[in-house]
Backbone as a ProteinNet text record, in pm:
[ID]
protein_1_A
[PRIMARY]
MRIDEAFSVVGPDAAVDEAVDAGYRPTAERVRELAAGDRPVLVRCAAPPDAGGRREPVELAEALALVSVYAWLGARVFATEHPRAARQALDMVASVRGTRPPAVARRGLV
[TERTIARY]
63.1	-3.5	87.5	67.9	107.9	63.7	121	60.1	109.6	9.8	19.8	-84.2	-140.5	-238.7	-155.7	-204.5	-160.5	-237.5	-271.3	-366.4	-393.7	-387.4	-455	-466.1	-634.1	-671.3	-647.7	-605.7	-605.2	-703	-700.1	-779.5	-670.4	-738.2	-673.7	-493.8	-539	-428.3	-349.4	-362.4	-299	-183.1	-87.5	37	99.9	161.8	180.8	355	456.9	573.5	632.8	573.6	665.2	622.5	558.4	512.5	595.3	683.5	710.6	623.5	612.7	485.2	499.7	393.2	435.9	290.3	252	179.5	110.3	48	-100.7	-130.3	-197.8	-228.9	-78.2	-15.5	150.3	158.8	275.3	243	288.3	247	269.7	405.8	478.7	578.8	667.9	648.9	759.3	635.9	524.8	460	484.4	577.9	642.2	788.3	852	952.9	1029.4	861.6	885.8	866.1	762.6	706.2	836.5	918.8	1005.8	1075.9	1077.6	1166.4	1118	1211	1148.3	1005.9	952.3	950.5	780.1	653	514.1	570.8	407.5	428	271.9	273.4	162	111.9	7.9	-73.1	-176.2	-157	-273.2	-446.9	-518.5	-594.1	-676.4	-665.2	-778.8	-695	-838.4	-703.4	-611.9	-517.4	-462.4	-509.9	-497.7	-540.5	-494.5	-623	-554.9	-471.5	-454.1	-339.3	-389.7	-553.8	-664.9	-659.9	-551.9	-582.2	-763	-809.8	-916.1	-898.2	-1014	-972.7	-1106.2	-1075.5	-1226.4	-1258.8	-1383.3	-1436	-1385.4	-1383.8	-1337.7	-1489.8	-1511.8	-1622.1	-1616.4	-1678	-1684.6	-1588.3	-1670.1	-1586.7	-1462.7	-1358	-1252.5	-1182.1	-1217.8	-1139.9	-1120.7	-1225.9	-1197.8	-1104.2	-1134.8	-980.5	-854	-853.3	-702	-669.6	-779.7	-711.2	-687.2	-809.8	-753.5	-586	-640.6	-440.5	-356.3	-347.9	-243.1	-212.1	-311	-289.9	-186.5	-272.9	-161.2	-73.6	-17.9	91.6	195	149.3	200.7	171.2	147.2	126.4	10.6	78.5	-53.9	-63.7	-27.4	-146.9	-182.7	-284.6	-404.5	-457.5	-491	-576.4	-660	-747.6	-862	-988.2	-1108	-1237.4	-1322.1	-1314.1	-1458.3	-1311.8	-1309.7	-1239	-1349.8	-1468.7	-1530.7	-1506.7	-1557.4	-1499.7	-1396.6	-1308.6	-1133	-1139.7	-1165	-1129.5	-1255.8	-1306.1	-1410.1	-1326.2	-1259.6	-1219	-1055.1	-989.7	-911.6	-927.1	-1037.3	-1019.2	-1035.2	-1099.2	-1145.5	-987.6	-921.8	-797.4	-750.6	-660	-662.2	-682.4	-780	-876.7	-880.2	-858.8	-813.2	-618.2	-567.5	-412.7	-408.6	-491.1	-448	-411.3	-409.6	-342.7	-404.6	-546.6	-736.8	-801.5	-844.5	-964	-1042	-1143.1	-1301.5	-1334.1	-1518.1	-1533.9	-1636.6	-1700	-1786.3	-1741.5	-1734.6	-1739.8	-1824.9	-1849.3	-1894.4	-1899.9	-1981	-1918.6	-2085.4	-2035.7	-2154.5	-2236.3	-2165.1	-2214.2	-2366.7	-2387.2	-2563.8	-2518.7
-105.9	18	174.8	238.9	361.3	448.5	547.7	620.6	805.5	816.8	923.3	1061.8	993	1153.5	1194.8	1299.9	1314.8	1266.2	1134.5	1076.4	913.9	881.5	701.4	581.2	546.3	442.6	335.9	190.4	108.8	5.7	-144.9	-233.1	-243.6	-343	-362.7	-449.5	-561.1	-654.8	-564	-457.7	-441.6	-445.6	-496.8	-433.6	-319.7	-219.6	-69.6	-121.9	-135.7	-147.4	-53.7	137	264.7	276.2	246.2	253.7	227.4	275.6	248	179.7	61	17.3	60.5	102.8	142.1	43.1	-35.1	-116.4	-120.5	-156.8	-146.6	-81.8	57	126.9	229.8	245.8	288.2	364.8	379.6	595.6	651.4	762.8	880.6	922.2	917.8	943.1	856.8	721.5	669.9	708.1	748.1	782.7	932.2	1023	1116.3	1136.8	1001.4	991.4	877.5	874.7	763.4	890.2	920.1	1076.3	1125.2	1138.6	1272.1	1199.9	1111	1084.2	1055.6	1011	1058.1	943.8	823.3	799.8	771.6	797.6	781.6	689.3	730.9	625	571.4	434.7	366.9	268	355.5	310.7	217.6	99.4	12.8	32.2	160.4	124.4	51.7	-72.1	-222.8	-300.3	-374.9	-435.4	-550.6	-543.2	-648.2	-829.4	-913.6	-1043.4	-1129.6	-1214.8	-1331.2	-1435	-1502.7	-1692.3	-1715.1	-1726.6	-1793.9	-1679.8	-1575	-1480.1	-1407.9	-1439.1	-1348	-1248.6	-1126.6	-929.2	-928.9	-878.4	-861.1	-634	-620.3	-574.4	-431.6	-333	-199.6	-81.5	2.6	55.3	201.8	278.8	359.3	517.2	559.9	619.2	609.3	503.1	478.2	510.4	429.4	419.9	540	650	780	859.5	828.9	906	801.4	753	740.2	751.5	771	827.7	975.5	1075.7	1199.7	1232.3	1171.7	1161.4	1131.6	1017.2	930	1084.1	1099.6	1219.4	1305	1373.5	1513.1	1496.8	1360	1345.6	1272.2	1281.3	1264	1214.8	1070	907.5	973.4	884.2	943.1	793	698.9	584	540.2	489.9	425.8	350.1	210.8	134	79.1	68.1	102.7	-80.2	-101.8	-167.8	-28.8	65.7	185.1	313.2	228.6	311.7	470.8	467.8	599	731.1	630.7	723.1	805.9	680.3	728.5	887.1	866.7	938	1081.3	1018.5	1187.8	1277.4	1190.5	1271.9	1324.3	1235	1266.8	1392.4	1433.4	1568.3	1678.1	1646	1690	1739.2	1665.3	1723.7	1818	1779.7	1810.3	2031.3	2040.6	2141.8	2166.7	2108.1	2223.8	2226.7	2192.7	2215.9	2319.6	2313.1	2463.4	2374.7	2256.1	2194	2143.4	2171.4	2179.3	2229.4	2325.6	2359.3	2320.9	2356.3	2299.6	2280.9	2235.7	2167.8	2291.2	2400.1	2476	2561.3	2680.8	2783.9	2938.1	2928.1	2983.8	3174.6	3231.4	3358.7	3415.3	3446.6	3453.3	3551.2	3738.1	3845	3824.5	3952.2	3936.6	4062.8
-6.1	-33.4	-23.1	-94.9	-106.2	-14.7	25.7	123.3	70.5	11.8	-58.9	4.5	88.5	152.5	289.7	390.7	465.6	544	571.3	671	575.3	643.4	511.3	637.5	606.9	721.6	677.2	697.3	686.4	801.3	757.5	874	936.2	1082	1176.7	1145.7	1035.8	1046.5	898.4	809.5	688.2	793.7	635.3	671.6	585.8	607	524.6	529.9	430.9	404.8	414.2	374.8	437.1	526	599	702.9	816.8	1009.5	1101.7	1193.4	1241.7	1240.2	1434.9	1506.7	1670.9	1701.8	1676.7	1739.4	1781.6	1867.1	1885.6	2055.1	1987.1	2137.6	2225.7	2152	2196.2	2284.8	2375.4	2458.8	2398	2333	2285.7	2348.6	2383.5	2379.6	2288.7	2319.1	2149.2	2011.1	2004.6	1886	1816.2	1969.5	1957.6	1832.2	1915.1	1864.8	1742.2	1721.9	1550.6	1480.1	1479.3	1405.3	1423.2	1440.6	1440.8	1288	1315.2	1196.5	1103.2	946.7	822.7	774.4	790.2	769	835.9	756.8	863	969	1015	1135.8	1138.5	1162.5	1184.6	1268.8	1356.4	1495.4	1452.1	1546.9	1559.1	1640.9	1607.2	1667.8	1761.5	1727.4	1697	1819.5	1927.4	2037.9	1970.5	2044.3	2009.3	2002.8	1893.3	1861.4	1983.6	2064.7	2136.4	2148.4	2207.4	2126	2025	1986.1	1916.4	1780.6	1778.5	1725.1	1609.9	1735.8	1804.3	1843	1810	1892.4	1971.6	2052.2	2063.8	2064.2	2023.2	1956	2002	1902.6	2016.2	2005.7	2037.5	2072.1	1983.9	1884.9	1825.1	1854.7	2027.1	2065.9	2099.4	2128.1	2228	2052.2	1908.2	1882.5	1794.5	1765.2	1704.8	1832.7	1992.5	2052	2037.6	1976.1	1964.5	1849.1	1758.9	1571.2	1631.3	1697.5	1708.7	1791.2	1898.4	1993.4	1862.7	1817	1766.7	1645	1560	1457.4	1551.6	1635.6	1689	1721.4	1751.2	1782.4	1676.4	1576.2	1464.1	1372.1	1360.9	1349	1223.2	1041.8	957.3	936.4	945.7	935.7	1056.4	1020.3	1130.1	1090.2	1198.3	1107	1246	1236.2	1293.1	1188.9	1323.2	1279.9	1211.3	1239.5	1204.4	1074.8	1009.2	846.3	838.2	826.3	796.7	877	1012.3	1127	1169.7	1067.3	1196.3	1053	924.5	800.5	855.9	958	937.1	1059.8	1180.1	1311.6	1254.2	1141.4	1057.5	969.1	920.1	854	989.6	1074	1151.3	1293.9	1277.8	1362	1232.2	1116	1011.3	1006.1	1055.6	1043.3	1133.7	1179.7	1372.3	1358.7	1363.7	1346.1	1169.9	1144.3	1015.3	914.1	890.8	710	686.4	659.2	550.7	590.9	458.6	539.5	531.7	686.9	699.1	559.2	592.1	434.1	466.2	571.5	561	546.4	526.4	561.3	688.6	765.2	815.3	895.5	831.7	932.1	987.5	1158.5	1215.4	1251.4	1101.4	1074.9	1032.1	1062	992.3	886.7
[MASK]
++++++++++++++++++++++++++++++++++++++++++++++++++++++++++++++++++++++++++++++++++++++++++++++++++++++++++++++

């Protein structure tokens, strides 16, 4: 998979050759350190699989919180079970950071 966008969202078990895999729910310090390098950072926002290969489902709110915080810290690739909602959260983070214009700009002037 190629990384062409500011942020990319992949499935929970996807492998991304170009990215440094930070693992499942890494610490903020680890993400910051890896993001300081030249390669994009992959963060897995899903629960790690158990010994049988099964994984517990992650609540939507939990996944979006993880995606948003890791994006703010500098991660660029996110593995999650909720790709559509994660993409919206990433668009919001980019808008708040000022790297993407908001979808709709309205002023409160009459």
